[in-house]
Amino acid sequence: MTNMELAWAFTQQLVLILVAAQLFGYLAKFIGQPRVVGEMIAGVVLGPSLFGLFMPELQKSIFVADTMPILYIGAQIGVGLYMFLVGLEFNTQLFKQQARSAIGVSLAGMIVPFIVGALLCLWLLDQPGLFAPNISYANAALFMGAAIAITAFPMLARIIYERKLAGTALGTLALAAGAIDDAAAWIVLAVVLASFGGGTILAIKAVIGGTIYASFMLIKARAWLQPLADKVETSGVLTAPQLALVLVLWAASAYSMEWVGLHAVFGGFLLGIAMPRGKLTELINTKLNKITVFLLLPMFFTYSGLKTQLDVLGSWQVLSIALVILAASIFAKGIACWAAARMGGADNRTAMAVGALMNSRGLMELIIINIALSYGVIQQGLFSIMVLMAIVTTLMATPLFQLVYGRHMPKPQQPDQQDPPLDATALKVS
């Protein structure tokens, strides 16, 4: 294709992606679901599973192969900036204050899924089209454990803030436990990527390099960034050169993680955590949120959807695998978190609410399975199954929470004024 033909083809794709994302996002809100649920479904609808099934020639004429690298770049920038924004929303004070009380729920929400993932892999590794042929049992089990244990942290925050639960025991417990779970899942995924297909030297480089870089970002980087935060706090504005500097740091952080052998999203997330809280993070979010959430992130959903082939579920063998993984994932995460909350002293209704909230996987699941697919850890069949699992568990979260807790929700308490304010912008990022 010529440059003009590429530009025209990509423009058609972009228009269709934006219209579909807005339409399905509106429909999701109409039925009481977060917009992100509709946008996830829109990505699958535009792929071969629906659009390509009923109008294959039209679908192929719009999503031509020559434009896929452009869509891929937009998708990667979108998910990288999204993880940067998630890092900005990561409430480190809440994490520190609630870590001890949430440790039981968090451990249960990790240990049980990893056990279930390990048991599933005894069977799944014998099934064709799921894992890479040369993958070890340990790597397969670690990946499945991480995929089952992951929680849609931004969506979790959205539900809690919308229900005015941020200052309650349930809200703080769920947020802290979700943060710990996600951090552990990302670490495990990093270990899998480091050890898969790269040899011992590359694995050591990735683990050591990633540890050193993360330590630097979490210990030193915030102090080094404080002068920038002070200038923004004093002036009340984020200038174009200052925003450009932030984006350069984001690109450098993302590249650093790629260089050591991990994925770029880790770099963006760590930089977001390291940013000094205050006016700086508020203005960065204001500047980047809309273009990331409304333009770039739908490109990521569509790119994922174009690789999702739900027609593979037409085979009874694959469908049975999907149903087993879905049921195992829901019960492993939900029941484990419910039981841990009960043993921690929560009443039954609150414990069920914790299990419902922690069971949502959402966009975080899509991110890790896309990374795993790009690195060759999993194959197309398992990727499609895990997309289905991400959508179903995300769709379940809000109505299940409303059923077990929302209708009986006590009068919300006001957050402790001595604590740092919780970032309402998490509503936007989700």
Coordinates of N, CA and C in Angstrom, one line a residue, residues 213 216-217 244-260 263-264 266-268 271:
Y213 N 16.2 -1.6 39.1 CA 15.4 -0.4 38.6 C 14.2 -0.1 39.4
F216 N 15.3 1.6 42.6 CA 15.7 3.0 42.4 C 14.5 3.9 42.2
M217 N 13.5 3.4 41.5 CA 12.3 4.2 41.2 C 11.5 4.4 42.5
A244 N 6.4 17.6 28.4 CA 7.3 16.9 27.5 C 8.3 16.2 28.3
L245 N 8.8 16.8 29.4 CA 9.8 16.1 30.2 C 9.2 14.9 30.8
V246 N 8.0 14.9 31.3 CA 7.4 13.8 31.9 C 7.2 12.7 30.9
L247 N 6.8 13.0 29.7 CA 6.7 12.0 28.6 C 8.0 11.4 28.2
V248 N 9.1 12.2 28.2 CA 10.4 11.7 27.9 C 10.8 10.7 29.0
L249 N 10.5 11.0 30.3 CA 10.9 10.1 31.4 C 10.0 8.8 31.3
W250 N 8.8 9.0 30.8 CA 8.0 7.8 30.7 C 8.6 6.9 29.6
A251 N 9.0 7.5 28.5 CA 9.5 6.7 27.4 C 10.8 6.0 27.8
A252 N 11.7 6.8 28.6 CA 12.9 6.2 29.0 C 12.7 5.1 30.0
S253 N 11.7 5.3 30.9 CA 11.4 4.2 31.9 C 10.9 3.0 31.2
A254 N 10.0 3.2 30.2 CA 9.5 2.0 29.4 C 10.6 1.3 28.7
Y255 N 11.5 2.1 28.1 CA 12.6 1.5 27.3 C 13.6 0.7 28.3
S256 N 13.8 1.3 29.5 CA 14.6 0.6 30.4 C 14.2 -0.8 30.8
M257 N 12.8 -0.9 31.0 CA 12.3 -2.2 31.3 C 12.4 -3.2 30.1
E258 N 12.2 -2.7 28.9 CA 12.4 -3.5 27.7 C 13.9 -3.9 27.5
W259 N 14.8 -3.0 27.9 CA 16.2 -3.3 27.7 C 16.7 -4.4 28.6
V260 N 16.1 -4.4 29.9 CA 16.6 -5.5 30.8 C 15.9 -6.8 30.5
H263 N 8.8 -6.1 30.2 CA 7.9 -5.4 29.3 C 7.8 -3.9 29.6
A264 N 7.6 -3.1 28.6 CA 7.6 -1.7 28.8 C 6.6 -1.2 29.8
F266 N 5.9 -2.2 32.7 CA 6.4 -2.2 34.0 C 7.1 -0.8 34.3
G267 N 7.8 -0.3 33.3 CA 8.5 1.0 33.4 C 7.5 2.1 33.6
G268 N 6.4 2.1 32.8 CA 5.4 3.2 33.0 C 4.7 3.1 34.3
L271 N 7.1 4.4 37.1 CA 7.3 5.9 37.1 C 6.0 6.6 37.6

